[in-house]
Amino acid sequence: MLVRAACPHDCPDTCGMLVTVEDGVAVKIQGDPSMPFTQGTLCTKVAHYLERTYSPDRLLHPLKRVGPKGSGRFERISWDQALDEIAARLKPLAEHSPESILPLNYAGTMGMVQYSSMDRRFFHRLGASILDRSLCSSAGKAGIKATLGGSVGMDPERFDESKLILLWGANPVVSNLHLWSRVQEAKRRGAKVIAIDPYRSLSAEKCTQHVALLPGTDGALALGMMHVMIAEDLIDRDYIARHTLGFEQLAARVKQYTPQWTARTCGLQAEEVAQLARDYGSIKPAAIRLNYGMQRHAGGGIAARTVACLPALTGAWRDVAGGIVLTTADFYGFDHAALERPDLLGGRKPRVINHAQIGDALTALERPVKAVIVYNNNPVAVCPDSDKVLAGFRREDLYCVVMDSFLTDTADYADIVLPATTQLEHVDVHKSYGHLYVLANNPAIAPVGESLPNSEVFRRLAARMGFDEPCFGDSDEDICRTALSSASPRMRGVDWEGMKQTGWQRLNVAERFAPFAEGGFPTPSGKCEFYSVALERQGIDPLPFFNPPAESAQSNPALAGEYPLAFLSPPARNFLNSSFAHLKRFRELEGEPRLEMHEEDAAARAIADGDRVRVFNARGSLKLRARVNGKPRRGVVVAPSVWWKKYAPDGGNANNLTAQRTADLGGGATFYDCLVQVERLDANPTD
């Protein structure tokens, strides 16, 4: 039997999959060759997904803690025992202080059923604190919205037709595989491909050119490009006149951002800045793949907003292979209000807790969090300022429930652990943030052990809490139909029953989709807004400007005097956030936690390739193996991440060093706004 499925993980590609099942056992997983964007290929991680589903380390039964928090010592209990206990602990909190309950979930699965439906209904009905899920992309999305009107952009399927491609803070070899195949095809056809990144990533190594700017200076580079493009008339004045707002003010603003200023700010050469602007202003069609790394600093929202101005200046939107894309998520018209039912709050307005500041929230003495329900998430590994996060989870008075398929770093601190299904065992419906297709996930096998889908756990908890609203009786397939029952014209013809059979459907958009060729931006003005009234109303400069990182030599020279190196922790090739980092195959492929360094930075500290080093700042420290390979630019060190702490030699990971500070827009996390110092521990490459 062949079952059509969809990859659930936090990746823009959202691949179509085929699962071969024999006698109730999944024996093969492969890409769906009929799915136009992903074309039958899977990344190396998901190609081995059966190892995840059938791992000997799978959680198969509910567990109750019997050892100290963090010891990972549990005993088996029944589902009834587990759910009865959870309900008994939640009921008095819900009655007297519902805001002391916090859902702590993120994007371990991106499906609407398991990620954002029955669970949200449950916590809205409780009146629990609301989690601002800000770890990944919220600053960039807010910045793009200020310029373009939403999380919208060019069709990634058309990158192979572009003549100039800027991979801006993007490493698609690792995190956007099916876009990379199109970038390679464009390059074979003669396109110029330029990586803009402080780090010579696997993608940058294969590009025509690598612009290695300083971390957090992307907005400055875009402003310098605008200066040159406008001064040398490398712009589309007709498109600007008809489809943009605020050009004259923008032109006056960018006069101050000369190539010389930009070069000093970004750590580049002035001619490098000018040539990049000339290329972008003259080569058509030109596409920009903007990715989330560049917005993970204090000025990240404004930086994304600034870069997003570039295509309208050149009229790149006129062509299907021109424009910019950070995410395509807002092209979908899923009915999120019907899925999540915020009306169940009944007029209550619970506090909002930022995901990036969980360490502070869990250790606060005022209005303390008393219970957390963790699912699709491993906050002990992935949240910034780990020492504070751990301090929160170690609290004996914090009641913690973790729903997962594995005993994660976070599950070690749980009072109750509930076994969750994997993607092969439940129903779901998926949108994408990297293409324009909706996908169905059909369950291929029965749940392994006693595992249950998230949706079913929250149904059962709702019943025990006495919630009798009809929405808690919706089946998973009812939820899929609800997601698709939208009035959006782009959702016309997208049908759950049909999609279960085909596996996927394209949104109702043109085959050659150029969304803003004739303007029509989803902004208040209907134009690309160089001048944003929405930002002005928030007390933010309505025109693009350079908003620097909080931790850099330029913005904070005193801090840089103590911690002179910028620290980046981009995704490791063989992990996906913290997913897959527990599986032996992928840990062995990744090797060991490492710190990549520029030769000059290593030499200044008497560090040789293979030495063990200590990386530290005021927030924490960790020990890594130095790899002196010159991939980071001078002044930058890179630790591919995210390792589970229990599998790291010293029990730490990159988030021992990162800050809970949030970005200028959207409350985004600032993982890549981090200064450190590095010292050699020894010179034994095998220790």
mmCIF file of N, CA and C in Angstrom, residues 99-100 129 351 353 360-370 395:
data_model
loop_
_atom_site.group_PDB
_atom_site.id
_atom_site.type_symbol
_atom_site.label_atom_id
_atom_site.label_comp_id
_atom_site.label_asym_id
_atom_site.label_seq_id
_atom_site.Cartn_x
_atom_site.Cartn_y
_atom_site.Cartn_z
ATOM 1 N N GLU A 99 -3.908 32.336 34.250
ATOM 2 C CA GLU A 99 -2.706 32.854 33.590
ATOM 3 C C GLU A 99 -1.432 32.202 34.120
ATOM 4 N N SER A 100 -1.522 31.466 35.223
ATOM 5 C CA SER A 100 -0.337 30.767 35.727
ATOM 6 C C SER A 100 -0.054 29.497 34.931
ATOM 7 N N SER A 129 -2.143 31.835 29.933
ATOM 8 C CA SER A 129 -1.268 32.830 29.302
ATOM 9 C C SER A 129 -1.088 32.478 27.832
ATOM 10 N N ARG A 351 -2.350 37.587 29.824
ATOM 11 C CA ARG A 351 -1.041 38.155 29.529
ATOM 12 C C ARG A 351 -0.388 37.381 28.377
ATOM 13 N N ILE A 353 3.296 36.077 26.934
ATOM 14 C CA ILE A 353 4.678 35.796 27.325
ATOM 15 C C ILE A 353 5.476 35.495 26.073
ATOM 16 N N ASP A 360 13.219 34.268 31.769
ATOM 17 C CA ASP A 360 12.727 35.265 32.723
ATOM 18 C C ASP A 360 11.337 34.896 33.236
ATOM 19 N N ALA A 361 10.473 34.423 32.327
ATOM 20 C CA ALA A 361 9.094 34.114 32.721
ATOM 21 C C ALA A 361 9.037 32.989 33.751
ATOM 22 N N LEU A 362 9.878 31.978 33.584
ATOM 23 C CA LEU A 362 9.824 30.817 34.479
ATOM 24 C C LEU A 362 10.551 31.051 35.798
ATOM 25 N N THR A 363 11.307 32.123 35.886
ATOM 26 C CA THR A 363 12.009 32.421 37.141
ATOM 27 C C THR A 363 11.464 33.668 37.827
ATOM 28 N N ALA A 364 10.389 34.244 37.277
ATOM 29 C CA ALA A 364 9.817 35.466 37.854
ATOM 30 C C ALA A 364 9.130 35.161 39.177
ATOM 31 N N LEU A 365 9.289 36.055 40.137
ATOM 32 C CA LEU A 365 8.643 35.895 41.441
ATOM 33 C C LEU A 365 7.235 36.468 41.444
ATOM 34 N N GLU A 366 7.001 37.492 40.638
ATOM 35 C CA GLU A 366 5.662 38.065 40.535
ATOM 36 C C GLU A 366 4.900 37.374 39.411
ATOM 37 N N ARG A 367 3.631 37.117 39.636
ATOM 38 C CA ARG A 367 2.762 36.430 38.671
ATOM 39 C C ARG A 367 3.474 35.195 38.105
ATOM 40 N N PRO A 368 3.898 34.302 38.971
ATOM 41 C CA PRO A 368 4.705 33.173 38.503
ATOM 42 C C PRO A 368 3.913 32.209 37.617
ATOM 43 N N VAL A 369 4.626 31.592 36.686
ATOM 44 C CA VAL A 369 4.074 30.474 35.928
ATOM 45 C C VAL A 369 4.122 29.255 36.836
ATOM 46 N N LYS A 370 2.972 28.578 36.983
ATOM 47 C CA LYS A 370 2.901 27.437 37.897
ATOM 48 C C LYS A 370 2.775 26.105 37.182
ATOM 49 N N ARG A 395 12.543 24.232 38.958
ATOM 50 C CA ARG A 395 11.691 24.606 40.092
ATOM 51 C C ARG A 395 10.812 23.434 40.523
#
